[in-house]
C-alpha cells in the first residue's frame, strides 16, 4: 500500500490508489469493535504523519499536509460520516506541535476538511525545539477547534525504559502540563465539554486570553 513497501519510513507514503481502501479500513476497525459493544469518542487522521517520512522505527504512514488534506476531503471524511459511526470526532495532526500552525492551515484551506475535523491533537516530542505559543497561534486562527494533548511518554529511546522515582522525568511531565494549560486553557475546557457531551457544567472561559510560558 505504501511506496516504500515498508511498515514505517523513510519516505513511506500511502499510494494514492489505496486512499479509499485505507479510509474503509478505519470504518471496518470501528465496526469490529462495535460488534463487541465498544464505541469510540474520537479517532485521529493518523499517528504522527512525519514519522513515516523521517523514518522513525515505528509503523507509520507518511503524510504531508497537502496529501492528507486530499485524503480527508475525498476519502476518510466521507467514509466516516456515511458510516454507522458518523458522530465520531475526527482529530487532525496527532503529531508534534512544531508543525503548527502551518500543517493545519494547509489542511483547512479545504472547507470540507475543516468541516470534517472536530479538533487538533498534539504530541510533546520536539517541544524542546518548538515554542508553546504555536498552540496559541493555532487557537487564535481556529478557536472553534479544541486542541488536545494526546501522547507523551519518556523512556522510549532510553536503555532504562521505566525509572521509578525519577524526578527529572517527572519535572518534564509537569513542565509540559503547565505549558499546555497556560497555552490552551480554553481548548481544555472545550475538550472536556466534548468528551463529557455537555453532561456536566464546565466553568465558562469566554473572554479569557490564551497564555504561554
mmCIF file with all atom_site columns, C-alpha atoms in Angstrom, residues 14-175:
data_model
loop_
_atom_site.group_PDB
_atom_site.id
_atom_site.type_symbol
_atom_site.label_atom_id
_atom_site.label_alt_id
_atom_site.label_comp_id
_atom_site.label_asym_id
_atom_site.label_entity_id
_atom_site.label_seq_id
_atom_site.pdbx_PDB_ins_code
_atom_site.Cartn_x
_atom_site.Cartn_y
_atom_site.Cartn_z
_atom_site.occupancy
_atom_site.B_iso_or_equiv
_atom_site.pdbx_formal_charge
_atom_site.auth_seq_id
_atom_site.auth_comp_id
_atom_site.auth_asym_id
_atom_site.auth_atom_id
_atom_site.pdbx_PDB_model_num
ATOM 1   C CA . UNK A 1 14  ? 0.436   5.779  1.027  1.00 0.00 ? 14  UNK A CA 1
ATOM 2   C CA . UNK A 1 15  ? -0.092  5.172  -2.681 1.00 0.00 ? 15  UNK A CA 1
ATOM 3   C CA . UNK A 1 16  ? -2.991  7.223  -3.986 1.00 0.00 ? 16  UNK A CA 1
ATOM 4   C CA . UNK A 1 17  ? -4.785  4.191  -5.402 1.00 0.00 ? 17  UNK A CA 1
ATOM 5   C CA . UNK A 1 18  ? -5.155  2.934  -1.827 1.00 0.00 ? 18  UNK A CA 1
ATOM 6   C CA . UNK A 1 19  ? -6.588  6.128  -0.344 1.00 0.00 ? 19  UNK A CA 1
ATOM 7   C CA . UNK A 1 20  ? -10.136 4.768  -0.276 1.00 0.00 ? 20  UNK A CA 1
ATOM 8   C CA . UNK A 1 21  ? -9.055  1.351  0.981  1.00 0.00 ? 21  UNK A CA 1
ATOM 9   C CA . UNK A 1 22  ? -7.250  2.998  3.893  1.00 0.00 ? 22  UNK A CA 1
ATOM 10  C CA . UNK A 1 23  ? -10.335 5.052  4.709  1.00 0.00 ? 23  UNK A CA 1
ATOM 11  C CA . UNK A 1 24  ? -12.534 1.952  4.508  1.00 0.00 ? 24  UNK A CA 1
ATOM 12  C CA . UNK A 1 25  ? -10.173 0.159  6.889  1.00 0.00 ? 25  UNK A CA 1
ATOM 13  C CA . UNK A 1 26  ? -10.883 2.774  9.545  1.00 0.00 ? 26  UNK A CA 1
ATOM 14  C CA . UNK A 1 27  ? -14.618 2.109  9.217  1.00 0.00 ? 27  UNK A CA 1
ATOM 15  C CA . UNK A 1 28  ? -14.052 -1.661 9.394  1.00 0.00 ? 28  UNK A CA 1
ATOM 16  C CA . UNK A 1 29  ? -11.925 -1.142 12.512 1.00 0.00 ? 29  UNK A CA 1
ATOM 17  C CA . UNK A 1 30  ? -14.780 0.724  14.190 1.00 0.00 ? 30  UNK A CA 1
ATOM 18  C CA . UNK A 1 31  ? -17.300 -1.876 13.003 1.00 0.00 ? 31  UNK A CA 1
ATOM 19  C CA . UNK A 1 32  ? -15.264 -4.711 14.515 1.00 0.00 ? 32  UNK A CA 1
ATOM 20  C CA . UNK A 1 33  ? -15.244 -3.055 17.927 1.00 0.00 ? 33  UNK A CA 1
ATOM 21  C CA . UNK A 1 34  ? -18.926 -2.167 17.658 1.00 0.00 ? 34  UNK A CA 1
ATOM 22  C CA . UNK A 1 35  ? -19.706 -5.880 17.311 1.00 0.00 ? 35  UNK A CA 1
ATOM 23  C CA . UNK A 1 36  ? -18.408 -6.217 20.873 1.00 0.00 ? 36  UNK A CA 1
ATOM 24  C CA . UNK A 1 37  ? -20.339 -3.154 22.090 1.00 0.00 ? 37  UNK A CA 1
ATOM 25  C CA . UNK A 1 38  ? -17.224 -0.991 22.224 1.00 0.00 ? 38  UNK A CA 1
ATOM 26  C CA . UNK A 1 39  ? -17.603 2.523  20.888 1.00 0.00 ? 39  UNK A CA 1
ATOM 27  C CA . UNK A 1 40  ? -15.154 5.361  20.367 1.00 0.00 ? 40  UNK A CA 1
ATOM 28  C CA . UNK A 1 41  ? -15.434 9.056  21.124 1.00 0.00 ? 41  UNK A CA 1
ATOM 29  C CA . UNK A 1 42  ? -12.766 10.089 18.591 1.00 0.00 ? 42  UNK A CA 1
ATOM 30  C CA . UNK A 1 43  ? -10.116 8.873  16.177 1.00 0.00 ? 43  UNK A CA 1
ATOM 31  C CA . UNK A 1 44  ? -7.285  10.800 14.584 1.00 0.00 ? 44  UNK A CA 1
ATOM 32  C CA . UNK A 1 45  ? -6.328  11.191 10.951 1.00 0.00 ? 45  UNK A CA 1
ATOM 33  C CA . UNK A 1 46  ? -3.234  9.102  11.672 1.00 0.00 ? 46  UNK A CA 1
ATOM 34  C CA . UNK A 1 47  ? -0.462  8.921  14.222 1.00 0.00 ? 47  UNK A CA 1
ATOM 35  C CA . UNK A 1 48  ? 2.468   11.282 13.650 1.00 0.00 ? 48  UNK A CA 1
ATOM 36  C CA . UNK A 1 49  ? 2.397   11.958 9.899  1.00 0.00 ? 49  UNK A CA 1
ATOM 37  C CA . UNK A 1 50  ? 6.080   12.927 9.914  1.00 0.00 ? 50  UNK A CA 1
ATOM 38  C CA . UNK A 1 51  ? 7.221   9.612  11.425 1.00 0.00 ? 51  UNK A CA 1
ATOM 39  C CA . UNK A 1 52  ? 6.599   7.770  8.172  1.00 0.00 ? 52  UNK A CA 1
ATOM 40  C CA . UNK A 1 53  ? 8.641   10.387 6.328  1.00 0.00 ? 53  UNK A CA 1
ATOM 41  C CA . UNK A 1 54  ? 11.735  10.732 8.509  1.00 0.00 ? 54  UNK A CA 1
ATOM 42  C CA . UNK A 1 55  ? 11.950  7.024  9.275  1.00 0.00 ? 55  UNK A CA 1
ATOM 43  C CA . UNK A 1 56  ? 11.394  6.520  12.996 1.00 0.00 ? 56  UNK A CA 1
ATOM 44  C CA . UNK A 1 57  ? 11.445  2.812  13.975 1.00 0.00 ? 57  UNK A CA 1
ATOM 45  C CA . UNK A 1 58  ? 7.656   2.547  14.329 1.00 0.00 ? 58  UNK A CA 1
ATOM 46  C CA . UNK A 1 59  ? 4.830   1.587  11.951 1.00 0.00 ? 59  UNK A CA 1
ATOM 47  C CA . UNK A 1 60  ? 3.721   4.826  10.319 1.00 0.00 ? 60  UNK A CA 1
ATOM 48  C CA . UNK A 1 61  ? 2.109   6.294  7.227  1.00 0.00 ? 61  UNK A CA 1
ATOM 49  C CA . UNK A 1 62  ? 3.828   9.419  5.986  1.00 0.00 ? 62  UNK A CA 1
ATOM 50  C CA . UNK A 1 63  ? 1.685   12.416 5.120  1.00 0.00 ? 63  UNK A CA 1
ATOM 51  C CA . UNK A 1 64  ? 2.399   15.973 4.148  1.00 0.00 ? 64  UNK A CA 1
ATOM 52  C CA . UNK A 1 65  ? -0.395  18.415 4.856  1.00 0.00 ? 65  UNK A CA 1
ATOM 53  C CA . UNK A 1 66  ? -1.467  18.673 1.217  1.00 0.00 ? 66  UNK A CA 1
ATOM 54  C CA . UNK A 1 67  ? -1.880  14.930 0.638  1.00 0.00 ? 67  UNK A CA 1
ATOM 55  C CA . UNK A 1 68  ? -3.577  14.370 3.974  1.00 0.00 ? 68  UNK A CA 1
ATOM 56  C CA . UNK A 1 69  ? -5.949  17.195 3.119  1.00 0.00 ? 69  UNK A CA 1
ATOM 57  C CA . UNK A 1 70  ? -6.879  15.353 -0.087 1.00 0.00 ? 70  UNK A CA 1
ATOM 58  C CA . UNK A 1 71  ? -7.357  12.053 1.739  1.00 0.00 ? 71  UNK A CA 1
ATOM 59  C CA . UNK A 1 72  ? -9.568  13.510 4.460  1.00 0.00 ? 72  UNK A CA 1
ATOM 60  C CA . UNK A 1 73  ? -11.597 15.516 1.954  1.00 0.00 ? 73  UNK A CA 1
ATOM 61  C CA . UNK A 1 74  ? -12.195 12.766 -0.582 1.00 0.00 ? 74  UNK A CA 1
ATOM 62  C CA . UNK A 1 75  ? -11.917 9.538  1.396  1.00 0.00 ? 75  UNK A CA 1
ATOM 63  C CA . UNK A 1 76  ? -11.762 9.450  5.181  1.00 0.00 ? 76  UNK A CA 1
ATOM 64  C CA . UNK A 1 77  ? -14.227 12.241 5.901  1.00 0.00 ? 77  UNK A CA 1
ATOM 65  C CA . UNK A 1 78  ? -16.988 10.942 3.614  1.00 0.00 ? 78  UNK A CA 1
ATOM 66  C CA . UNK A 1 79  ? -16.394 7.311  4.671  1.00 0.00 ? 79  UNK A CA 1
ATOM 67  C CA . UNK A 1 80  ? -16.775 8.105  8.374  1.00 0.00 ? 80  UNK A CA 1
ATOM 68  C CA . UNK A 1 81  ? -19.724 10.456 8.002  1.00 0.00 ? 81  UNK A CA 1
ATOM 69  C CA . UNK A 1 82  ? -21.637 7.981  5.822  1.00 0.00 ? 82  UNK A CA 1
ATOM 70  C CA . UNK A 1 83  ? -20.969 5.091  8.214  1.00 0.00 ? 83  UNK A CA 1
ATOM 71  C CA . UNK A 1 84  ? -22.726 3.973  11.375 1.00 0.00 ? 84  UNK A CA 1
ATOM 72  C CA . UNK A 1 85  ? -20.072 5.977  13.236 1.00 0.00 ? 85  UNK A CA 1
ATOM 73  C CA . UNK A 1 86  ? -20.946 9.344  11.735 1.00 0.00 ? 86  UNK A CA 1
ATOM 74  C CA . UNK A 1 87  ? -20.910 11.132 15.096 1.00 0.00 ? 87  UNK A CA 1
ATOM 75  C CA . UNK A 1 88  ? -17.374 10.122 15.992 1.00 0.00 ? 88  UNK A CA 1
ATOM 76  C CA . UNK A 1 89  ? -14.931 13.019 16.367 1.00 0.00 ? 89  UNK A CA 1
ATOM 77  C CA . UNK A 1 90  ? -12.066 13.391 13.894 1.00 0.00 ? 90  UNK A CA 1
ATOM 78  C CA . UNK A 1 91  ? -8.832  14.882 15.240 1.00 0.00 ? 91  UNK A CA 1
ATOM 79  C CA . UNK A 1 92  ? -6.228  16.252 12.846 1.00 0.00 ? 92  UNK A CA 1
ATOM 80  C CA . UNK A 1 93  ? -2.413  16.155 13.044 1.00 0.00 ? 93  UNK A CA 1
ATOM 81  C CA . UNK A 1 94  ? -1.858  13.841 16.055 1.00 0.00 ? 94  UNK A CA 1
ATOM 82  C CA . UNK A 1 95  ? 1.787   14.821 15.872 1.00 0.00 ? 95  UNK A CA 1
ATOM 83  C CA . UNK A 1 96  ? 4.324   17.354 17.076 1.00 0.00 ? 96  UNK A CA 1
ATOM 84  C CA . UNK A 1 97  ? 3.486   20.991 17.675 1.00 0.00 ? 97  UNK A CA 1
ATOM 85  C CA . UNK A 1 98  ? 6.414   22.208 15.546 1.00 0.00 ? 98  UNK A CA 1
ATOM 86  C CA . UNK A 1 99  ? 4.068   21.508 12.622 1.00 0.00 ? 99  UNK A CA 1
ATOM 87  C CA . UNK A 1 100 ? 1.642   24.127 13.930 1.00 0.00 ? 100 UNK A CA 1
ATOM 88  C CA . UNK A 1 101 ? 0.026   26.218 12.694 1.00 0.00 ? 101 UNK A CA 1
ATOM 89  C CA . UNK A 1 102 ? 1.170   25.609 9.089  1.00 0.00 ? 102 UNK A CA 1
ATOM 90  C CA . UNK A 1 103 ? 0.031   21.966 8.854  1.00 0.00 ? 103 UNK A CA 1
ATOM 91  C CA . UNK A 1 104 ? -3.496  22.823 9.961  1.00 0.00 ? 104 UNK A CA 1
ATOM 92  C CA . UNK A 1 105 ? -3.586  25.985 7.859  1.00 0.00 ? 105 UNK A CA 1
ATOM 93  C CA . UNK A 1 106 ? -2.929  23.925 4.739  1.00 0.00 ? 106 UNK A CA 1
ATOM 94  C CA . UNK A 1 107 ? -5.478  21.258 5.652  1.00 0.00 ? 107 UNK A CA 1
ATOM 95  C CA . UNK A 1 108 ? -8.134  23.849 6.427  1.00 0.00 ? 108 UNK A CA 1
ATOM 96  C CA . UNK A 1 109 ? -7.712  25.504 3.041  1.00 0.00 ? 109 UNK A CA 1
ATOM 97  C CA . UNK A 1 110 ? -10.419 22.984 2.169  1.00 0.00 ? 110 UNK A CA 1
ATOM 98  C CA . UNK A 1 111 ? -13.756 23.953 3.708  1.00 0.00 ? 111 UNK A CA 1
ATOM 99  C CA . UNK A 1 112 ? -14.819 20.307 3.527  1.00 0.00 ? 112 UNK A CA 1
ATOM 100 C CA . UNK A 1 113 ? -11.811 19.214 5.558  1.00 0.00 ? 113 UNK A CA 1
ATOM 101 C CA . UNK A 1 114 ? -12.403 21.974 8.084  1.00 0.00 ? 114 UNK A CA 1
ATOM 102 C CA . UNK A 1 115 ? -15.987 20.764 8.468  1.00 0.00 ? 115 UNK A CA 1
ATOM 103 C CA . UNK A 1 116 ? -14.930 17.127 8.856  1.00 0.00 ? 116 UNK A CA 1
ATOM 104 C CA . UNK A 1 117 ? -12.295 17.892 11.506 1.00 0.00 ? 117 UNK A CA 1
ATOM 105 C CA . UNK A 1 118 ? -13.544 18.409 15.065 1.00 0.00 ? 118 UNK A CA 1
ATOM 106 C CA . UNK A 1 119 ? -10.266 19.122 16.838 1.00 0.00 ? 119 UNK A CA 1
ATOM 107 C CA . UNK A 1 120 ? -6.475  19.095 16.735 1.00 0.00 ? 120 UNK A CA 1
ATOM 108 C CA . UNK A 1 121 ? -4.300  16.504 18.500 1.00 0.00 ? 121 UNK A CA 1
ATOM 109 C CA . UNK A 1 122 ? -0.704  17.212 19.540 1.00 0.00 ? 122 UNK A CA 1
ATOM 110 C CA . UNK A 1 123 ? 2.201   15.186 20.961 1.00 0.00 ? 123 UNK A CA 1
ATOM 111 C CA . UNK A 1 124 ? 5.049   16.516 23.070 1.00 0.00 ? 124 UNK A CA 1
ATOM 112 C CA . UNK A 1 125 ? 8.077   15.123 21.229 1.00 0.00 ? 125 UNK A CA 1
ATOM 113 C CA . UNK A 1 126 ? 10.100  18.022 19.907 1.00 0.00 ? 126 UNK A CA 1
ATOM 114 C CA . UNK A 1 127 ? 8.658   20.522 22.376 1.00 0.00 ? 127 UNK A CA 1
ATOM 115 C CA . UNK A 1 128 ? 12.246  21.489 23.262 1.00 0.00 ? 128 UNK A CA 1
ATOM 116 C CA . UNK A 1 129 ? 12.627  22.975 19.774 1.00 0.00 ? 129 UNK A CA 1
ATOM 117 C CA . UNK A 1 130 ? 9.082   24.271 19.411 1.00 0.00 ? 130 UNK A CA 1
ATOM 118 C CA . UNK A 1 131 ? 7.715   27.184 21.468 1.00 0.00 ? 131 UNK A CA 1
ATOM 119 C CA . UNK A 1 132 ? 4.386   26.662 23.146 1.00 0.00 ? 132 UNK A CA 1
ATOM 120 C CA . UNK A 1 133 ? 2.963   29.816 21.577 1.00 0.00 ? 133 UNK A CA 1
ATOM 121 C CA . UNK A 1 134 ? 2.491   27.799 18.379 1.00 0.00 ? 134 UNK A CA 1
ATOM 122 C CA . UNK A 1 135 ? -0.535  26.398 20.207 1.00 0.00 ? 135 UNK A CA 1
ATOM 123 C CA . UNK A 1 136 ? -1.770  29.915 20.929 1.00 0.00 ? 136 UNK A CA 1
ATOM 124 C CA . UNK A 1 137 ? -1.328  30.967 17.299 1.00 0.00 ? 137 UNK A CA 1
ATOM 125 C CA . UNK A 1 138 ? -3.279  27.918 16.169 1.00 0.00 ? 138 UNK A CA 1
ATOM 126 C CA . UNK A 1 139 ? -6.079  28.612 18.630 1.00 0.00 ? 139 UNK A CA 1
ATOM 127 C CA . UNK A 1 140 ? -6.323  32.241 17.542 1.00 0.00 ? 140 UNK A CA 1
ATOM 128 C CA . UNK A 1 141 ? -6.849  31.153 13.931 1.00 0.00 ? 141 UNK A CA 1
ATOM 129 C CA . UNK A 1 142 ? -9.206  28.274 14.664 1.00 0.00 ? 142 UNK A CA 1
ATOM 130 C CA . UNK A 1 143 ? -10.812 28.930 18.071 1.00 0.00 ? 143 UNK A CA 1
ATOM 131 C CA . UNK A 1 144 ? -13.668 26.544 17.324 1.00 0.00 ? 144 UNK A CA 1
ATOM 132 C CA . UNK A 1 145 ? -11.278 23.559 17.069 1.00 0.00 ? 145 UNK A CA 1
ATOM 133 C CA . UNK A 1 146 ? -10.187 22.256 20.507 1.00 0.00 ? 146 UNK A CA 1
ATOM 134 C CA . UNK A 1 147 ? -6.530  21.287 20.878 1.00 0.00 ? 147 UNK A CA 1
ATOM 135 C CA . UNK A 1 148 ? -5.941  18.046 22.787 1.00 0.00 ? 148 UNK A CA 1
ATOM 136 C CA . UNK A 1 149 ? -2.641  16.660 24.069 1.00 0.00 ? 149 UNK A CA 1
ATOM 137 C CA . UNK A 1 150 ? -2.861  13.017 23.002 1.00 0.00 ? 150 UNK A CA 1
ATOM 138 C CA . UNK A 1 151 ? 0.571   11.498 23.651 1.00 0.00 ? 151 UNK A CA 1
ATOM 139 C CA . UNK A 1 152 ? 3.597   11.974 25.904 1.00 0.00 ? 152 UNK A CA 1
ATOM 140 C CA . UNK A 1 153 ? 5.995   9.270  27.049 1.00 0.00 ? 153 UNK A CA 1
ATOM 141 C CA . UNK A 1 154 ? 9.519   9.117  28.443 1.00 0.00 ? 154 UNK A CA 1
ATOM 142 C CA . UNK A 1 155 ? 11.997  6.283  28.121 1.00 0.00 ? 155 UNK A CA 1
ATOM 143 C CA . UNK A 1 156 ? 11.172  5.236  24.581 1.00 0.00 ? 156 UNK A CA 1
ATOM 144 C CA . UNK A 1 157 ? 14.754  5.610  23.383 1.00 0.00 ? 157 UNK A CA 1
ATOM 145 C CA . UNK A 1 158 ? 16.500  5.236  26.747 1.00 0.00 ? 158 UNK A CA 1
ATOM 146 C CA . UNK A 1 159 ? 18.116  1.973  27.815 1.00 0.00 ? 159 UNK A CA 1
ATOM 147 C CA . UNK A 1 160 ? 16.156  2.056  31.074 1.00 0.00 ? 160 UNK A CA 1
ATOM 148 C CA . UNK A 1 161 ? 12.533  2.241  29.967 1.00 0.00 ? 161 UNK A CA 1
ATOM 149 C CA . UNK A 1 162 ? 10.984  2.506  33.436 1.00 0.00 ? 162 UNK A CA 1
ATOM 150 C CA . UNK A 1 163 ? 12.708  4.612  36.092 1.00 0.00 ? 163 UNK A CA 1
ATOM 151 C CA . UNK A 1 164 ? 10.632  4.782  39.266 1.00 0.00 ? 164 UNK A CA 1
ATOM 152 C CA . UNK A 1 165 ? 11.094  7.932  41.331 1.00 0.00 ? 165 UNK A CA 1
ATOM 153 C CA . UNK A 1 166 ? 12.991  9.708  38.554 1.00 0.00 ? 166 UNK A CA 1
ATOM 154 C CA . UNK A 1 167 ? 12.383  13.392 39.304 1.00 0.00 ? 167 UNK A CA 1
ATOM 155 C CA . UNK A 1 168 ? 13.966  14.583 36.069 1.00 0.00 ? 168 UNK A CA 1
ATOM 156 C CA . UNK A 1 169 ? 11.319  12.719 34.112 1.00 0.00 ? 169 UNK A CA 1
ATOM 157 C CA . UNK A 1 170 ? 8.614   13.896 36.479 1.00 0.00 ? 170 UNK A CA 1
ATOM 158 C CA . UNK A 1 171 ? 9.683   17.520 36.052 1.00 0.00 ? 171 UNK A CA 1
ATOM 159 C CA . UNK A 1 172 ? 9.469   17.189 32.284 1.00 0.00 ? 172 UNK A CA 1
ATOM 160 C CA . UNK A 1 173 ? 5.879   15.997 32.568 1.00 0.00 ? 173 UNK A CA 1
ATOM 161 C CA . UNK A 1 174 ? 4.978   18.807 34.984 1.00 0.00 ? 174 UNK A CA 1
ATOM 162 C CA . UNK A 1 175 ? 6.573   21.458 32.761 1.00 0.00 ? 175 UNK A CA 1
#
